[in-house]
Amino acid sequence: GQNIDQPTEMTATEGAIVQINCTYQTSGFNGLFWYQQHAGEAPTFLSYNVLDGLEEKGRFSSFLSRSKGYSYLLLKELQMKDSASYLCAAMDSNYQLIWGAGTKLIIKP
Amino acid sequence: ETGVTQTPRHLVMGMTNKKSLKCEQHLGHNAMYWYKQSAKKPLELMFVYNFKEQTENNSVPSRFSPECPNSSHLFLHLHTLQPEDSALYLCASSQGTSGSVNEQFFGPGTRLTVL
């Protein structure tokens, strides 16, 4: 079956760095997405990786290893506004997104 | 503001009621989606429309009935729902349905409570 695993909840300190991991098992693979969802709001797109390696976008970076079925989202210089849920989603061979349950990130001052 | 709007934002209905959720996208996208989001569970894809044609129906009970009159509008008609259908219903749109064009833009959702 198809499956996405990511931690349920993580806590980090303002100004620090946090890495949110995601492992996936899909029938075929056409890329991996990360979305951010603040409580009571819509998910918003953060990144898309289809090739191995690290992609950096300001304070956020996303990494993919296709051979390991693994991705992570790296958040640097954490700010209070980064408190949110982070959703990992892998695209299978039918271009359907398989979603993880999300990682709730709590930032403490 | 993502360019995708949903109404109503909150809905409380009894099991015998009939109601409809509305979604509109102002992004010129060709694909639209309905998702169900329950607490601590992955997003569940319900329906996909691409160029107004339904391309996915993930074993959704018939008490949920989608309608896509054009590429900008999507409806979800609800009737004789069950309490376990209470959830956040999210609409999304994307330019296409493959590769990076599958980046989906979400609406704020409708919080549905079935009594």
PDB file of C-alpha atoms in Angstrom:
ATOM      1  CA  GLY A   1       0.000   0.000   0.000  1.00  0.00           C
ATOM      2  CA  GLN A   2       0.909   3.628  -0.194  1.00  0.00           C
ATOM      3  CA  ASN A   3       2.019   5.372   2.957  1.00  0.00           C
ATOM      4  CA  ILE A   4       3.550   8.589   4.259  1.00  0.00           C
ATOM      5  CA  ASP A   5       5.139   8.782   7.709  1.00  0.00           C
ATOM      6  CA  GLN A   6       6.028  11.968   9.538  1.00  0.00           C
ATOM      7  CA  PRO A   7       6.230  12.797  13.243  1.00  0.00           C
ATOM      8  CA  THR A   8       2.996  13.917  14.855  1.00  0.00           C
ATOM      9  CA  GLU A   9       4.442  16.805  16.805  1.00  0.00           C
ATOM     10  CA  MET A  10       7.758  18.598  17.322  1.00  0.00           C
ATOM     11  CA  THR A  11       8.839  21.425  19.600  1.00  0.00           C
ATOM     12  CA  ALA A  12      11.655  23.894  18.930  1.00  0.00           C
ATOM     13  CA  THR A  13      12.953  27.186  20.261  1.00  0.00           C
ATOM     14  CA  GLU A  14      12.703  30.564  18.571  1.00  0.00           C
ATOM     15  CA  GLY A  15      15.879  31.299  16.602  1.00  0.00           C
ATOM     16  CA  ALA A  16      16.890  27.639  16.377  1.00  0.00           C
ATOM     17  CA  ILE A  17      16.859  25.137  13.502  1.00  0.00           C
ATOM     18  CA  VAL A  18      14.432  22.236  13.134  1.00  0.00           C
ATOM     19  CA  GLN A  19      14.285  19.341  10.682  1.00  0.00           C
ATOM     20  CA  ILE A  20      10.971  17.626   9.926  1.00  0.00           C
ATOM     21  CA  ASN A  21      11.385  14.196   8.377  1.00  0.00           C
ATOM     22  CA  CYS A  22       9.078  12.381   5.996  1.00  0.00           C
ATOM     23  CA  THR A  23       9.334   8.855   4.599  1.00  0.00           C
ATOM     24  CA  TYR A  24       7.157   7.644   1.792  1.00  0.00           C
ATOM     25  CA  GLN A  25       6.131   4.458   0.027  1.00  0.00           C
ATOM     26  CA  THR A  26       4.224   4.965  -3.186  1.00  0.00           C
ATOM     27  CA  SER A  27       3.418   3.137  -6.396  1.00  0.00           C
ATOM     28  CA  GLY A  28       5.770   5.060  -8.619  1.00  0.00           C
ATOM     29  CA  PHE A  29       7.015   8.518  -7.734  1.00  0.00           C
ATOM     30  CA  ASN A  30       6.580  11.869  -9.407  1.00  0.00           C
ATOM     31  CA  GLY A  31       7.809  14.255  -6.764  1.00  0.00           C
ATOM     32  CA  LEU A  32       7.299  15.343  -3.189  1.00  0.00           C
ATOM     33  CA  PHE A  33       5.539  18.417  -1.839  1.00  0.00           C
ATOM     34  CA  TRP A  34       5.688  20.228   1.480  1.00  0.00           C
ATOM     35  CA  TYR A  35       2.819  22.447   2.612  1.00  0.00           C
ATOM     36  CA  GLN A  36       2.392  24.670   5.668  1.00  0.00           C
ATOM     37  CA  GLN A  37      -0.976  24.915   7.406  1.00  0.00           C
ATOM     38  CA  HIS A  38      -1.660  27.379  10.207  1.00  0.00           C
ATOM     39  CA  ALA A  39      -4.496  26.465  12.540  1.00  0.00           C
ATOM     40  CA  GLY A  40      -7.841  27.232  10.945  1.00  0.00           C
ATOM     41  CA  GLU A  41      -6.285  28.218   7.634  1.00  0.00           C
ATOM     42  CA  ALA A  42      -5.679  26.693   4.210  1.00  0.00           C
ATOM     43  CA  PRO A  43      -2.521  24.697   3.470  1.00  0.00           C
ATOM     44  CA  THR A  44      -0.028  26.760   1.484  1.00  0.00           C
ATOM     45  CA  PHE A  45       2.678  25.436  -0.829  1.00  0.00           C
ATOM     46  CA  LEU A  46       6.271  25.481   0.426  1.00  0.00           C
ATOM     47  CA  SER A  47       8.327  23.289  -1.893  1.00  0.00           C
ATOM     48  CA  TYR A  48       8.407  20.613  -4.584  1.00  0.00           C
ATOM     49  CA  ASN A  49      11.310  18.181  -5.064  1.00  0.00           C
ATOM     50  CA  VAL A  50      11.559  15.598  -7.810  1.00  0.00           C
ATOM     51  CA  LEU A  51      15.342  15.219  -8.073  1.00  0.00           C
ATOM     52  CA  ASP A  52      17.715  14.148  -5.303  1.00  0.00           C
ATOM     53  CA  GLY A  53      19.307  16.898  -3.306  1.00  0.00           C
ATOM     54  CA  LEU A  54      18.664  20.025  -1.339  1.00  0.00           C
ATOM     55  CA  GLU A  55      16.625  22.988  -2.515  1.00  0.00           C
ATOM     56  CA  GLU A  56      16.872  26.192  -0.520  1.00  0.00           C
ATOM     57  CA  LYS A  57      14.288  28.947  -0.335  1.00  0.00           C
ATOM     58  CA  GLY A  58      15.218  31.567   2.188  1.00  0.00           C
ATOM     59  CA  ARG A  59      14.888  30.172   5.712  1.00  0.00           C
ATOM     60  CA  PHE A  60      13.282  26.963   4.416  1.00  0.00           C
ATOM     61  CA  SER A  61      15.064  24.111   2.626  1.00  0.00           C
ATOM     62  CA  SER A  62      13.769  20.774   1.404  1.00  0.00           C
ATOM     63  CA  PHE A  63      15.790  17.641   0.756  1.00  0.00           C
ATOM     64  CA  LEU A  64      14.940  14.508  -1.191  1.00  0.00           C
ATOM     65  CA  SER A  65      16.532  11.068  -1.467  1.00  0.00           C
ATOM     66  CA  ARG A  66      14.577   8.974  -3.955  1.00  0.00           C
ATOM     67  CA  SER A  67      16.581   5.809  -3.260  1.00  0.00           C
ATOM     68  CA  LYS A  68      15.720   6.005   0.447  1.00  0.00           C
ATOM     69  CA  GLY A  69      12.133   7.212   0.040  1.00  0.00           C
ATOM     70  CA  TYR A  70      12.993  10.081   2.346  1.00  0.00           C
ATOM     71  CA  SER A  71      12.589  13.817   2.514  1.00  0.00           C
ATOM     72  CA  TYR A  72      13.042  16.496   5.110  1.00  0.00           C
ATOM     73  CA  LEU A  73      12.047  20.105   5.562  1.00  0.00           C
ATOM     74  CA  LEU A  74      14.632  22.269   7.293  1.00  0.00           C
ATOM     75  CA  LEU A  75      13.559  25.491   8.952  1.00  0.00           C
ATOM     76  CA  LYS A  76      16.251  27.927  10.086  1.00  0.00           C
ATOM     77  CA  GLU A  77      16.121  30.984  12.346  1.00  0.00           C
ATOM     78  CA  LEU A  78      12.761  29.897  13.657  1.00  0.00           C
ATOM     79  CA  GLN A  79      10.150  32.556  14.280  1.00  0.00           C
ATOM     80  CA  MET A  80       6.980  32.325  16.333  1.00  0.00           C
ATOM     81  CA  LYS A  81       4.932  32.596  13.125  1.00  0.00           C
ATOM     82  CA  ASP A  82       6.442  29.272  11.998  1.00  0.00           C
ATOM     83  CA  SER A  83       4.207  27.504  14.521  1.00  0.00           C
ATOM     84  CA  ALA A  84       1.980  25.480  12.204  1.00  0.00           C
ATOM     85  CA  SER A  85       1.411  22.010  10.815  1.00  0.00           C
ATOM     86  CA  TYR A  86       3.703  20.869   8.018  1.00  0.00           C
ATOM     87  CA  LEU A  87       2.233  18.429   5.514  1.00  0.00           C
ATOM     88  CA  CYS A  88       4.303  16.080   3.386  1.00  0.00           C
ATOM     89  CA  ALA A  89       2.722  14.687   0.191  1.00  0.00           C
ATOM     90  CA  ALA A  90       4.203  12.336  -2.399  1.00  0.00           C
ATOM     91  CA  MET A  91       2.882  12.096  -5.961  1.00  0.00           C
ATOM     92  CA  ASP A  92       2.427   8.550  -7.219  1.00  0.00           C
ATOM     93  CA  SER A  93       2.604   7.166 -10.755  1.00  0.00           C
ATOM     94  CA  ASN A  94      -0.976   8.338 -11.420  1.00  0.00           C
ATOM     95  CA  TYR A  95      -0.018  11.879 -10.327  1.00  0.00           C
ATOM     96  CA  GLN A  96      -2.229  11.497  -7.269  1.00  0.00           C
ATOM     97  CA  LEU A  97      -0.969  13.105  -4.051  1.00  0.00           C
ATOM     98  CA  ILE A  98      -0.587  10.784  -1.072  1.00  0.00           C
ATOM     99  CA  TRP A  99      -0.658  12.890   2.080  1.00  0.00           C
ATOM    100  CA  GLY A 100       0.906  12.463   5.478  1.00  0.00           C
ATOM    101  CA  ALA A 101      -1.069  13.347   8.614  1.00  0.00           C
ATOM    102  CA  GLY A 102       1.090  16.414   9.185  1.00  0.00           C
ATOM    103  CA  THR A 103       3.646  17.445  11.797  1.00  0.00           C
ATOM    104  CA  LYS A 104       2.511  20.039  14.298  1.00  0.00           C
ATOM    105  CA  LEU A 105       5.455  22.323  15.038  1.00  0.00           C
ATOM    106  CA  ILE A 106       5.376  24.258  18.301  1.00  0.00           C
ATOM    107  CA  ILE A 107       7.814  27.149  18.673  1.00  0.00           C
ATOM    108  CA  LYS A 108       8.690  28.286  22.189  1.00  0.00           C
ATOM    109  CA  PRO A 109      10.247  31.651  23.024  1.00  0.00           C
TER     110      PRO A 109
ATOM    111  CA  GLU B   1      -5.417  35.008   0.072  1.00  0.00           C
ATOM    112  CA  THR B   2      -4.711  32.078  -2.240  1.00  0.00           C
ATOM    113  CA  GLY B   3      -7.165  32.896  -5.018  1.00  0.00           C
ATOM    114  CA  VAL B   4      -9.497  30.091  -3.959  1.00  0.00           C
ATOM    115  CA  THR B   5     -12.625  30.989  -2.009  1.00  0.00           C
ATOM    116  CA  GLN B   6     -15.066  28.716  -0.217  1.00  0.00           C
ATOM    117  CA  THR B   7     -18.504  29.333   1.222  1.00  0.00           C
ATOM    118  CA  PRO B   8     -19.790  28.887   3.795  1.00  0.00           C
ATOM    119  CA  ARG B   9     -16.856  28.877   6.202  1.00  0.00           C
ATOM    120  CA  HIS B  10     -18.886  27.090   8.864  1.00  0.00           C
ATOM    121  CA  LEU B  11     -21.933  24.849   8.511  1.00  0.00           C
ATOM    122  CA  VAL B  12     -23.996  22.969  11.054  1.00  0.00           C
ATOM    123  CA  MET B  13     -26.578  20.581   9.673  1.00  0.00           C
ATOM    124  CA  GLY B  14     -28.835  17.783  10.787  1.00  0.00           C
ATOM    125  CA  MET B  15     -28.666  14.328   9.276  1.00  0.00           C
ATOM    126  CA  THR B  16     -31.798  14.924   7.205  1.00  0.00           C
ATOM    127  CA  ASN B  17     -30.755  18.276   5.760  1.00  0.00           C
ATOM    128  CA  LYS B  18     -29.527  19.023   2.249  1.00  0.00           C
ATOM    129  CA  LYS B  19     -26.840  21.634   1.819  1.00  0.00           C
ATOM    130  CA  SER B  20     -24.176  22.602  -0.704  1.00  0.00           C
ATOM    131  CA  LEU B  21     -20.590  23.773  -0.369  1.00  0.00           C
ATOM    132  CA  LYS B  22     -19.267  26.190  -2.957  1.00  0.00           C
ATOM    133  CA  CYS B  23     -15.735  26.739  -4.213  1.00  0.00           C
ATOM    134  CA  GLU B  24     -14.488  29.309  -6.694  1.00  0.00           C
ATOM    135  CA  GLN B  25     -10.976  29.792  -8.039  1.00  0.00           C
ATOM    136  CA  HIS B  26      -9.708  32.997  -9.644  1.00  0.00           C
ATOM    137  CA  LEU B  27      -6.390  31.592 -10.867  1.00  0.00           C
ATOM    138  CA  GLY B  28      -7.290  30.326 -14.336  1.00  0.00           C
ATOM    139  CA  HIS B  29      -6.554  26.763 -13.276  1.00  0.00           C
ATOM    140  CA  ASN B  30      -7.879  23.691 -15.055  1.00  0.00           C
ATOM    141  CA  ALA B  31      -8.108  21.204 -12.192  1.00  0.00           C
ATOM    142  CA  MET B  32     -10.157  21.379  -8.994  1.00  0.00           C
ATOM    143  CA  TYR B  33     -10.291  19.076  -5.987  1.00  0.00           C
ATOM    144  CA  TRP B  34     -12.378  18.294  -2.909  1.00  0.00           C
ATOM    145  CA  TYR B  35     -10.580  17.015   0.182  1.00  0.00           C
ATOM    146  CA  LYS B  36     -11.787  15.949   3.616  1.00  0.00           C
ATOM    147  CA  GLN B  37      -9.526  16.829   6.556  1.00  0.00           C
ATOM    148  CA  SER B  38     -10.181  15.191   9.921  1.00  0.00           C
ATOM    149  CA  ALA B  39      -8.139  15.860  13.036  1.00  0.00           C
ATOM    150  CA  LYS B  40      -4.759  14.122  13.073  1.00  0.00           C
ATOM    151  CA  LYS B  41      -5.497  12.257   9.828  1.00  0.00           C
ATOM    152  CA  PRO B  42      -4.048  12.716   6.353  1.00  0.00           C
ATOM    153  CA  LEU B  43      -5.948  14.732   3.829  1.00  0.00           C
ATOM    154  CA  GLU B  44      -8.426  12.451   2.060  1.00  0.00           C
ATOM    155  CA  LEU B  45      -8.896  13.151  -1.626  1.00  0.00           C
ATOM    156  CA  MET B  46     -12.581  12.903  -2.505  1.00  0.00           C
ATOM    157  CA  PHE B  47     -13.002  14.138  -6.079  1.00  0.00           C
ATOM    158  CA  VAL B  48     -10.866  15.557  -8.881  1.00  0.00           C
ATOM    159  CA  TYR B  49     -12.097  17.495 -11.885  1.00  0.00           C
ATOM    160  CA  ASN B  50      -9.806  18.276 -14.815  1.00  0.00           C
ATOM    161  CA  PHE B  51     -11.211  20.534 -17.532  1.00  0.00           C
ATOM    162  CA  LYS B  52     -14.675  20.054 -15.940  1.00  0.00           C
ATOM    163  CA  GLU B  53     -14.479  16.275 -16.263  1.00  0.00           C
ATOM    164  CA  GLN B  54     -14.411  14.121 -13.145  1.00  0.00           C
ATOM    165  CA  THR B  55     -11.214  12.089 -13.190  1.00  0.00           C
ATOM    166  CA  GLU B  56     -11.153  10.717  -9.657  1.00  0.00           C
ATOM    167  CA  ASN B  57     -13.810   9.494  -7.261  1.00  0.00           C
ATOM    168  CA  ASN B  58     -12.095   7.837  -4.352  1.00  0.00           C
ATOM    169  CA  SER B  59     -14.888   5.548  -3.159  1.00  0.00           C
ATOM    170  CA  VAL B  60     -16.804   8.430  -1.679  1.00  0.00           C
ATOM    171  CA  PRO B  61     -20.300   7.618  -0.357  1.00  0.00           C
ATOM    172  CA  SER B  62     -23.141   8.755  -2.587  1.00  0.00           C
ATOM    173  CA  ARG B  63     -24.381  11.161   0.078  1.00  0.00           C
ATOM    174  CA  PHE B  64     -21.615  13.430  -1.278  1.00  0.00           C
ATOM    175  CA  SER B  65     -22.322  14.612  -4.812  1.00  0.00           C
ATOM    176  CA  PRO B  66     -19.915  16.908  -6.679  1.00  0.00           C
ATOM    177  CA  GLU B  67     -20.754  19.295  -9.479  1.00  0.00           C
ATOM    178  CA  CYS B  68     -18.371  21.237 -11.700  1.00  0.00           C
ATOM    179  CA  PRO B  69     -20.264  23.540 -14.069  1.00  0.00           C
ATOM    180  CA  ASN B  70     -17.069  25.214 -15.351  1.00  0.00           C
ATOM    181  CA  SER B  71     -13.342  25.299 -14.610  1.00  0.00           C
ATOM    182  CA  SER B  72     -13.755  28.051 -12.026  1.00  0.00           C
ATOM    183  CA  HIS B  73     -16.548  26.653  -9.889  1.00  0.00           C
ATOM    184  CA  LEU B  74     -16.940  23.472  -7.894  1.00  0.00           C
ATOM    185  CA  PHE B  75     -19.793  22.401  -5.651  1.00  0.00           C
ATOM    186  CA  LEU B  76     -20.227  19.614  -3.133  1.00  0.00           C
ATOM    187  CA  HIS B  77     -23.857  18.707  -2.525  1.00  0.00           C
ATOM    188  CA  LEU B  78     -24.561  17.074   0.819  1.00  0.00           C
ATOM    189  CA  HIS B  79     -27.575  15.021   1.868  1.00  0.00           C
ATOM    190  CA  THR B  80     -28.410  12.598   4.682  1.00  0.00           C
ATOM    191  CA  LEU B  81     -24.949  12.948   6.192  1.00  0.00           C
ATOM    192  CA  GLN B  82     -23.701  11.089   9.241  1.00  0.00           C
ATOM    193  CA  PRO B  83     -21.998  12.532  12.343  1.00  0.00           C
ATOM    194  CA  GLU B  84     -18.700  10.959  11.220  1.00  0.00           C
ATOM    195  CA  ASP B  85     -18.811  13.223   8.162  1.00  0.00           C
ATOM    196  CA  SER B  86     -18.048  16.174  10.434  1.00  0.00           C
ATOM    197  CA  ALA B  87     -14.698  17.543   9.270  1.00  0.00           C
ATOM    198  CA  LEU B  88     -12.992  20.389   7.428  1.00  0.00           C
ATOM    199  CA  TYR B  89     -13.755  20.238   3.704  1.00  0.00           C
ATOM    200  CA  LEU B  90     -11.052  21.798   1.594  1.00  0.00           C
ATOM    201  CA  CYS B  91     -11.238  22.809  -2.024  1.00  0.00           C
ATOM    202  CA  ALA B  92      -8.077  23.172  -4.078  1.00  0.00           C
ATOM    203  CA  SER B  93      -7.111  24.018  -7.634  1.00  0.00           C
ATOM    204  CA  SER B  94      -4.025  23.495  -9.771  1.00  0.00           C
ATOM    205  CA  GLN B  95      -2.886  24.372 -13.250  1.00  0.00           C
ATOM    206  CA  GLY B  96      -2.796  20.711 -14.190  1.00  0.00           C
ATOM    207  CA  THR B  97      -2.648  17.301 -12.620  1.00  0.00           C
ATOM    208  CA  SER B  98       0.887  16.116 -13.388  1.00  0.00           C
ATOM    209  CA  GLY B  99       4.361  17.055 -12.256  1.00  0.00           C
ATOM    210  CA  SER B 100       5.085  20.425 -10.761  1.00  0.00           C
ATOM    211  CA  VAL B 101       1.889  21.847 -12.230  1.00  0.00           C
ATOM    212  CA  ASN B 102       0.111  19.798  -9.577  1.00  0.00           C
ATOM    213  CA  GLU B 103       1.031  22.493  -7.035  1.00  0.00           C
ATOM    214  CA  GLN B 104      -2.319  22.926  -5.404  1.00  0.00           C
ATOM    215  CA  PHE B 105      -3.781  26.131  -4.067  1.00  0.00           C
ATOM    216  CA  PHE B 106      -6.226  25.593  -1.234  1.00  0.00           C
ATOM    217  CA  GLY B 107      -9.256  27.483  -0.094  1.00  0.00           C
ATOM    218  CA  PRO B 108      -9.816  28.230   3.616  1.00  0.00           C
ATOM    219  CA  GLY B 109     -12.193  25.298   3.995  1.00  0.00           C
ATOM    220  CA  THR B 110     -15.702  24.751   5.285  1.00  0.00           C
ATOM    221  CA  ARG B 111     -15.915  23.468   8.859  1.00  0.00           C
ATOM    222  CA  LEU B 112     -18.868  21.051   8.746  1.00  0.00           C
ATOM    223  CA  THR B 113     -20.620  19.735  11.827  1.00  0.00           C
ATOM    224  CA  VAL B 114     -23.316  17.077  11.433  1.00  0.00           C
ATOM    225  CA  LEU B 115     -25.613  16.709  14.416  1.00  0.00           C
TER     226      LEU B 115
END
